[in-house]
């Protein structure tokens, strides 16, 4: 089965990001990569654990992760972004934004030609990518962990003749002085090692949706007011814990798009729930839907553990603020019909409850096809299979400056 086919049978990844590394001993040395697990990846680049790209295994260690671009719609989208950021001169997403003249370049209207060799060049290309036709339509966020890098970003953003869409969030984090950026406190995590990379944030949401859809007899689409059949149709559930609104996927997406400011958009960013009238992030709803329809045994294991109170992660979407999603889906990414149903949480006759499925600490990583290809240690024979602790993850090479 091809990677594309596999990607279309897996849930939307819990987390995926592109990142920019900077050497702490030689700050002109930079590296771009992508990963579903930033803290683990950084440890590999620094030689703390096995793995990391060959270009970072040198005297420029230790490396620091100065920023990440997160909330990609899929692994494929993250890899596309990574490649375009690495190779701006070859990317169709980074055509000149204005006249290719020295005067225009002086006003910040164009991107640097060829691979970026400086921090400023990487930030300029990042800004241009976020304004490009394709990536500007995704619900991305840029999270800065180094204050000097964020300050340089702000200088360029004020100078360039181009604005990043409002739905793309810029989050000063890490060493960025918190008091200088009011309104982002709730989005800060504090450091790379504090980023939640699993599905724990939607456990409550998954349980709620399973409970609501378990008895479809009286379910009705809040938009078109017709009966809903969860076994045959794609159904979305409001992420607010106290709202029991359900809708057909296409009905709700059409309503969200009709109310959006941007005309011509094909995939919603967010919209007001027709039930509770609170803002719902489309990306979060699509992540729940994809896991509900594709999670299989992992979903059943989560629901059983939740019923017994065994799940260690219990993080619910905030009731009084907009739910924050980590991915959004494009049309055509889901099957036309959904086979099979979700068993009731209290159905004692469900035979599968007697054959409990263990849920490993890193089970979610097998669902998200990693952009960092898992390979054997190059110094060993190809016939040697590493243990889980010795898995080496290597992402796409990017020329580091040095």
Short mmCIF file of N, CA, C and O in Angstrom, two decimals, residues 23-27 29 45-46 54-63 400-402:
data_model
loop_
_atom_site.label_atom_id
_atom_site.label_comp_id
_atom_site.label_asym_id
_atom_site.label_seq_id
_atom_site.Cartn_x
_atom_site.Cartn_y
_atom_site.Cartn_z
N UNK A 23 22.09 26.66 16.17
CA UNK A 23 23.20 26.22 17.01
C UNK A 23 23.44 27.23 18.12
O UNK A 23 23.47 28.45 17.87
N UNK A 24 23.62 26.75 19.34
CA UNK A 24 23.89 27.66 20.46
C UNK A 24 25.35 28.06 20.54
O UNK A 24 25.69 29.02 21.24
N UNK A 25 26.21 27.37 19.82
CA UNK A 25 27.64 27.71 19.83
C UNK A 25 28.07 28.42 18.55
O UNK A 25 29.13 29.03 18.51
N UNK A 26 27.23 28.33 17.53
CA UNK A 26 27.52 29.00 16.26
C UNK A 26 26.18 29.42 15.67
O UNK A 26 25.59 28.72 14.86
N UNK A 27 25.70 30.59 16.07
CA UNK A 27 24.32 30.96 15.83
C UNK A 27 23.98 31.23 14.37
O UNK A 27 22.81 31.40 14.04
N UNK A 29 24.48 28.93 12.23
CA UNK A 29 24.15 27.59 11.74
C UNK A 29 22.69 27.29 12.06
O UNK A 29 22.28 27.33 13.22
N UNK A 45 18.66 15.39 17.77
CA UNK A 45 19.59 16.29 17.10
C UNK A 45 20.79 16.62 18.00
O UNK A 45 21.91 16.81 17.51
N UNK A 46 20.55 16.67 19.30
CA UNK A 46 21.62 17.01 20.23
C UNK A 46 22.40 15.80 20.72
O UNK A 46 23.29 15.93 21.55
N UNK A 54 22.18 13.74 9.97
CA UNK A 54 23.64 13.73 9.95
C UNK A 54 24.21 15.15 9.98
O UNK A 54 25.28 15.38 10.53
N UNK A 55 23.49 16.10 9.41
CA UNK A 55 24.01 17.46 9.33
C UNK A 55 23.98 18.18 10.68
O UNK A 55 24.57 19.24 10.82
N UNK A 56 23.31 17.62 11.66
CA UNK A 56 23.31 18.23 12.99
C UNK A 56 24.21 17.48 13.96
O UNK A 56 24.34 17.88 15.11
N UNK A 57 24.79 16.39 13.51
CA UNK A 57 25.68 15.59 14.35
C UNK A 57 27.11 16.10 14.17
O UNK A 57 27.95 15.45 13.55
N UNK A 58 27.40 17.27 14.71
CA UNK A 58 28.71 17.90 14.51
C UNK A 58 29.04 18.80 15.70
O UNK A 58 28.37 18.77 16.73
N UNK A 59 30.09 19.62 15.51
CA UNK A 59 30.54 20.47 16.62
C UNK A 59 29.64 21.68 16.86
O UNK A 59 29.94 22.52 17.70
N UNK A 60 28.52 21.76 16.13
CA UNK A 60 27.59 22.87 16.34
C UNK A 60 26.59 22.57 17.47
O UNK A 60 25.78 23.41 17.82
N UNK A 61 26.61 21.36 18.00
CA UNK A 61 25.76 21.03 19.13
C UNK A 61 26.19 21.79 20.38
O UNK A 61 27.38 22.07 20.55
N UNK A 62 25.26 22.11 21.27
CA UNK A 62 23.82 21.78 21.23
C UNK A 62 23.02 22.74 20.35
O UNK A 62 23.40 23.89 20.16
N UNK A 63 21.88 22.22 19.86
CA UNK A 63 20.95 23.00 19.06
C UNK A 63 19.78 23.42 19.93
O UNK A 63 19.43 22.74 20.88
N UNK A 400 22.41 23.33 6.41
CA UNK A 400 22.61 24.19 7.55
C UNK A 400 23.68 25.19 7.20
O UNK A 400 24.57 24.95 6.42
N UNK A 401 23.58 26.36 7.80
CA UNK A 401 24.52 27.42 7.50
C UNK A 401 25.72 27.29 8.40
O UNK A 401 25.59 27.15 9.61
N UNK A 402 26.86 27.37 7.85
CA UNK A 402 28.02 27.27 8.72
C UNK A 402 29.29 27.50 7.97
O UNK A 402 29.41 27.26 6.80
#
